[in-house]
GROMACS .gro file of C-alpha atoms in nm:
model
  252
    1MET     CA    1   1.521   3.801  -0.357
    2LYS     CA    2   1.159   3.772  -0.249
    3ALA     CA    3   1.053   3.664  -0.599
    4ALA     CA    4   1.330   3.406  -0.614
    5PHE     CA    5   1.226   3.264  -0.276
    6LEU     CA    6   0.867   3.226  -0.394
    7LEU     CA    7   0.984   3.044  -0.708
    8LEU     CA    8   1.183   2.799  -0.496
    9LEU     CA    9   0.879   2.731  -0.279
   10MET     CA   10   0.667   2.661  -0.587
   11ALA     CA   11   0.926   2.427  -0.736
   12ALA     CA   12   0.991   2.229  -0.418
   13PRO     CA   13   0.681   2.004  -0.430
   14ALA     CA   14   0.752   1.905  -0.790
   15ALA     CA   15   1.113   1.823  -0.713
   16ALA     CA   16   1.014   1.614  -0.413
   17ALA     CA   17   0.748   1.418  -0.600
   18ASP     CA   18   0.826   1.048  -0.632
   19PRO     CA   19   0.872   0.916  -0.987
   20PRO     CA   20   0.608   0.668  -1.113
   21ALA     CA   21   0.663   0.306  -1.014
   22PHE     CA   22   0.855   0.101  -1.271
   23CYS     CA   23   0.621  -0.146  -1.440
   24THR     CA   24   0.693  -0.374  -1.736
   25ASP     CA   25   0.511  -0.621  -1.960
   26ARG     CA   26   0.792  -0.874  -1.906
   27PRO     CA   27   0.804  -1.158  -1.825
   28GLY     CA   28   0.507  -1.392  -1.878
   29LEU     CA   29   0.235  -1.482  -2.128
   30ALA     CA   30  -0.015  -1.216  -2.020
   31THR     CA   31   0.014  -0.840  -2.083
   32GLY     CA   32  -0.027  -0.585  -1.806
   33THR     CA   33  -0.225  -0.262  -1.813
   34CYS     CA   34   0.052  -0.021  -1.707
   35THR     CA   35   0.212   0.221  -1.951
   36ALA     CA   36   0.555   0.383  -1.968
   37ALA     CA   37   0.594   0.694  -1.752
   38ALA     CA   38   0.501   1.016  -1.930
   39GLY     CA   39   0.787   1.160  -2.133
   40THR     CA   40   1.014   0.857  -2.084
   41PHE     CA   41   1.136   0.567  -2.296
   42GLN     CA   42   1.129   0.210  -2.172
   43LEU     CA   43   1.318  -0.077  -2.339
   44GLU     CA   44   1.211  -0.434  -2.269
   45SER     CA   45   1.437  -0.689  -2.433
   46SER     CA   46   1.506  -1.061  -2.433
   47LEU     CA   47   1.877  -1.125  -2.432
   48ALA     CA   48   1.796  -1.464  -2.583
   49GLU     CA   49   1.489  -1.675  -2.660
   50TRP     CA   50   1.524  -2.044  -2.751
   51SER     CA   51   1.243  -2.280  -2.841
   52ARG     CA   52   1.212  -2.636  -2.966
   53SER     CA   53   0.923  -2.812  -3.134
   54ASP     CA   54   0.868  -3.143  -3.308
   55THR     CA   55   0.970  -2.982  -3.639
   56GLY     CA   56   1.282  -2.783  -3.543
   57ARG     CA   57   1.449  -2.517  -3.331
   58GLU     CA   58   1.442  -2.137  -3.317
   59LEU     CA   59   1.687  -1.893  -3.159
   60ARG     CA   60   1.610  -1.523  -3.128
   61LEU     CA   61   1.862  -1.270  -2.996
   62GLY     CA   62   1.753  -0.929  -2.873
   63PRO     CA   63   1.378  -0.932  -2.948
   64SER     CA   64   1.271  -0.601  -2.797
   65VAL     CA   65   0.988  -0.358  -2.741
   66LEU     CA   66   1.062   0.014  -2.716
   67ARG     CA   67   0.787   0.200  -2.531
   68TYR     CA   68   0.731   0.576  -2.504
   69GLY     CA   69   0.481   0.730  -2.263
   70PHE     CA   70   0.277   1.024  -2.393
   71ASP     CA   71   0.102   1.074  -2.060
   72ASP     CA   72   0.024   0.868  -1.750
   73ARG     CA   73  -0.225   0.651  -1.943
   74THR     CA   74  -0.105   0.631  -2.303
   75GLU     CA   75   0.201   0.493  -2.480
   76VAL     CA   76   0.324   0.388  -2.823
   77GLN     CA   77   0.533   0.076  -2.881
   78LEU     CA   78   0.780  -0.042  -3.143
   79GLY     CA   79   0.870  -0.412  -3.145
   80PHE     CA   80   1.163  -0.558  -3.340
   81THR     CA   81   1.393  -0.864  -3.352
   82PRO     CA   82   1.748  -0.799  -3.482
   83PHE     CA   83   1.839  -1.169  -3.515
   84ASP     CA   84   1.622  -1.474  -3.572
   85GLN     CA   85   1.748  -1.820  -3.665
   86VAL     CA   86   1.510  -2.097  -3.767
   87ARG     CA   87   1.631  -2.453  -3.812
   88THR     CA   88   1.383  -2.705  -3.949
   89PHE     CA   89   1.477  -3.070  -3.921
   90GLY     CA   90   1.595  -3.203  -4.257
   91ALA     CA   91   1.635  -2.852  -4.400
   92ALA     CA   92   1.889  -2.568  -4.398
   93ARG     CA   93   1.913  -2.302  -4.128
   94HIS     CA   94   1.770  -1.961  -4.205
   95ARG     CA   95   1.886  -1.639  -4.039
   96GLY     CA   96   1.765  -1.282  -4.060
   97VAL     CA   97   1.573  -1.004  -3.891
   98GLY     CA   98   1.226  -1.062  -3.753
   99ASP     CA   99   0.902  -0.880  -3.820
  100VAL     CA  100   0.838  -0.530  -3.682
  101THR     CA  101   0.527  -0.444  -3.480
  102VAL     CA  102   0.377  -0.105  -3.401
  103ALA     CA  103   0.134  -0.084  -3.110
  104PHE     CA  104  -0.062   0.168  -2.905
  105LYS     CA  105  -0.174   0.114  -2.545
  106HIS     CA  106  -0.425   0.319  -2.351
  107ARG     CA  107  -0.523   0.257  -1.991
  108PHE     CA  108  -0.873   0.365  -1.882
  109SER     CA  109  -0.802   0.416  -1.511
  110ASP     CA  110  -0.556   0.617  -1.304
  111PRO     CA  111  -0.209   0.461  -1.266
  112ASP     CA  112  -0.271   0.416  -0.891
  113ALA     CA  113  -0.600   0.229  -0.938
  114ALA     CA  114  -0.585  -0.130  -0.811
  115THR     CA  115  -0.820  -0.271  -1.077
  116SER     CA  116  -0.760  -0.160  -1.434
  117ILE     CA  117  -0.830  -0.230  -1.799
  118ALA     CA  118  -0.652  -0.120  -2.116
  119LEU     CA  119  -0.667  -0.156  -2.495
  120LEU     CA  120  -0.365  -0.247  -2.706
  121PRO     CA  121  -0.416  -0.258  -3.085
  122PHE     CA  122  -0.113  -0.354  -3.297
  123VAL     CA  123  -0.002  -0.396  -3.657
  124LYS     CA  124   0.271  -0.632  -3.778
  125LEU     CA  125   0.495  -0.510  -4.062
  126PRO     CA  126   0.629  -0.802  -4.272
  127THR     CA  127   1.001  -0.728  -4.254
  128ALA     CA  128   1.110  -1.092  -4.202
  129ARG     CA  129   1.175  -1.318  -4.499
  130ASP     CA  130   1.033  -1.669  -4.533
  131PRO     CA  131   1.054  -1.900  -4.337
  132ILE     CA  132   1.125  -1.662  -4.047
  133GLY     CA  133   0.814  -1.462  -4.139
  134ASN     CA  134   0.521  -1.511  -4.374
  135GLY     CA  135   0.562  -1.184  -4.567
  136ARG     CA  136   0.207  -1.070  -4.486
  137TRP     CA  137   0.058  -0.775  -4.299
  138GLU     CA  138  -0.124  -0.881  -3.983
  139GLY     CA  139  -0.270  -0.718  -3.675
  140GLY     CA  140  -0.474  -0.764  -3.363
  141LEU     CA  141  -0.621  -0.625  -3.043
  142LEU     CA  142  -0.536  -0.710  -2.681
  143VAL     CA  143  -0.755  -0.616  -2.382
  144PRO     CA  144  -0.529  -0.635  -2.072
  145MET     CA  145  -0.705  -0.648  -1.733
  146GLN     CA  146  -0.553  -0.655  -1.385
  147ALA     CA  147  -0.692  -0.694  -1.034
  148PRO     CA  148  -0.546  -0.761  -0.687
  149LEU     CA  149  -0.627  -1.082  -0.502
  150ALA     CA  150  -0.568  -1.182  -0.143
  151GLY     CA  151  -0.238  -1.077   0.011
  152PRO     CA  152   0.057  -1.074  -0.231
  153LEU     CA  153  -0.140  -1.233  -0.517
  154SER     CA  154  -0.267  -1.057  -0.829
  155LEU     CA  155  -0.446  -1.166  -1.146
  156THR     CA  156  -0.382  -1.048  -1.502
  157LEU     CA  157  -0.609  -1.149  -1.791
  158THR     CA  158  -0.542  -1.074  -2.159
  159PRO     CA  159  -0.809  -1.166  -2.415
  160GLU     CA  160  -0.676  -1.122  -2.769
  161ALA     CA  161  -0.818  -1.120  -3.122
  162ASP     CA  162  -0.574  -1.145  -3.415
  163TRP     CA  163  -0.616  -1.105  -3.791
  164ASN     CA  164  -0.370  -1.361  -3.930
  165ALA     CA  165  -0.277  -1.443  -4.287
  166ASN     CA  166  -0.406  -1.769  -4.431
  167GLY     CA  167  -0.153  -2.045  -4.477
  168ASP     CA  168  -0.215  -2.061  -4.853
  169GLY     CA  169  -0.118  -1.694  -4.893
  170ASN     CA  170  -0.468  -1.574  -4.982
  171GLY     CA  171  -0.677  -1.372  -4.739
  172HIS     CA  172  -0.687  -1.368  -4.361
  173HIS     CA  173  -0.865  -1.541  -4.074
  174ALA     CA  174  -0.934  -1.465  -3.708
  175ARG     CA  175  -0.746  -1.616  -3.415
  176LEU     CA  176  -0.892  -1.583  -3.067
  177SER     CA  177  -0.688  -1.643  -2.754
  178SER     CA  178  -0.671  -1.557  -2.387
  179ALA     CA  179  -0.383  -1.551  -2.140
  180ALA     CA  180  -0.393  -1.550  -1.761
  181SER     CA  181  -0.119  -1.478  -1.508
  182LEU     CA  182  -0.131  -1.543  -1.135
  183GLY     CA  183   0.131  -1.309  -0.992
  184LEU     CA  184   0.304  -1.341  -0.655
  185THR     CA  185   0.499  -1.058  -0.492
  186LEU     CA  186   0.775  -1.225  -0.292
  187SER     CA  187   0.946  -0.906  -0.171
  188PRO     CA  188   0.986  -0.543  -0.284
  189ARG     CA  189   1.236  -0.669  -0.545
  190TRP     CA  190   1.134  -1.027  -0.625
  191SER     CA  191   0.818  -1.146  -0.801
  192ALA     CA  192   0.703  -1.463  -0.974
  193ALA     CA  193   0.406  -1.573  -1.186
  194LEU     CA  194   0.230  -1.884  -1.308
  195ASP     CA  195   0.084  -1.832  -1.657
  196GLY     CA  196  -0.142  -2.006  -1.903
  197GLN     CA  197  -0.259  -1.930  -2.255
  198VAL     CA  198  -0.504  -2.097  -2.492
  199GLY     CA  199  -0.590  -2.003  -2.851
  200ARG     CA  200  -0.807  -2.115  -3.142
  201GLU     CA  201  -0.804  -2.041  -3.513
  202ARG     CA  202  -0.959  -2.188  -3.827
  203ASP     CA  203  -0.747  -2.178  -4.142
  204GLY     CA  204  -0.829  -2.355  -4.469
  205GLY     CA  205  -1.118  -2.543  -4.314
  206VAL     CA  206  -0.900  -2.682  -4.033
  207THR     CA  207  -0.950  -2.576  -3.671
  208ALA     CA  208  -0.636  -2.564  -3.459
  209TRP     CA  209  -0.603  -2.523  -3.083
  210ASP     CA  210  -0.290  -2.424  -2.895
  211ALA     CA  211  -0.220  -2.418  -2.523
  212THR     CA  212   0.084  -2.316  -2.321
  213VAL     CA  213   0.174  -2.293  -1.952
  214GLY     CA  214   0.464  -2.094  -1.814
  215LEU     CA  215   0.657  -2.001  -1.503
  216SER     CA  216   0.850  -1.674  -1.470
  217ALA     CA  217   1.047  -1.472  -1.216
  218ALA     CA  218   1.166  -1.109  -1.206
  219PHE     CA  219   1.419  -0.916  -0.997
  220LEU     CA  220   1.407  -0.536  -0.963
  221ALA     CA  221   1.779  -0.457  -0.951
  222THR     CA  222   1.725  -0.079  -0.931
  223PRO     CA  223   1.411   0.139  -0.935
  224THR     CA  224   1.433   0.148  -1.319
  225LEU     CA  225   1.607  -0.181  -1.408
  226GLN     CA  226   1.451  -0.528  -1.401
  227LEU     CA  227   1.601  -0.870  -1.483
  228ASP     CA  228   1.380  -1.168  -1.562
  229SER     CA  229   1.364  -1.529  -1.679
  230GLU     CA  230   1.083  -1.749  -1.810
  231VAL     CA  231   1.013  -2.107  -1.916
  232ASP     CA  232   0.706  -2.204  -2.120
  233VAL     CA  233   0.582  -2.553  -2.206
  234GLY     CA  234   0.346  -2.630  -2.495
  235LEU     CA  235   0.054  -2.863  -2.428
  236THR     CA  236  -0.070  -2.917  -2.784
  237SER     CA  237   0.080  -3.026  -3.115
  238GLY     CA  238   0.201  -2.736  -3.326
  239THR     CA  239   0.294  -2.540  -3.012
  240PRO     CA  240   0.665  -2.517  -2.919
  241GLU     CA  241   0.742  -2.796  -2.673
  242THR     CA  242   0.975  -2.577  -2.465
  243THR     CA  243   1.061  -2.206  -2.473
  244LEU     CA  244   1.332  -2.045  -2.258
  245LYS     CA  245   1.371  -1.669  -2.221
  246THR     CA  246   1.594  -1.435  -2.024
  247GLY     CA  247   1.583  -1.059  -2.049
  248VAL     CA  248   1.603  -0.709  -1.909
  249SER     CA  249   1.381  -0.400  -1.886
  250ALA     CA  250   1.502  -0.043  -1.832
  251ARG     CA  251   1.355   0.307  -1.820
  252PHE     CA  252   1.550   0.610  -1.938
   0.00000   0.00000   0.00000
């Protein structure tokens, strides 16, 4: 009896410990530094994504990222799109699965630290057929950074370097971009953000710039379930004019 009582005393603090706060990379153009809780899976999925450009329309259903936390600083990610439909004006519609991405994120500070930085390298597997995908292996590196501002405001920055396939099918080129998100905590359950992203790449002797601004909102329905919506507007030619997203994130 005495031994059993001691075991209960030892186990009590662990049982009473609060679970890690639920934190997602949805919604928005920037990527946060937080990782999935150790030993848990986290699914972040768009129920639907629709975009229009001057050349056509695209509809994606269920594009998702499955995250698994190895410890309180490290996770692995698997990204996939089960349905992607591309419609180019004056051409037929094309439907199929999207490309698959594999990523690894490591945060360099404690989960409770206010200011943080992380690294997120990724590789894209060419599982999508043309014109949904380009049939080429690609990859990149993101450097998410987060810091609190005054009151309920926070700032997230995400510089990114990608290794993209050339348009002619031969070789690769670099694309550099950076995203910023000004977050606003409205209440313990509601949050919103104003985002911006700009990128540059040179392919086949032609330099192209792209720029996007976005507005997003998220609702924490339960401690491990979040609902969100997002609208993005392209500011340059070649960038989707409008993108609408709605999705959900859950930990299990």
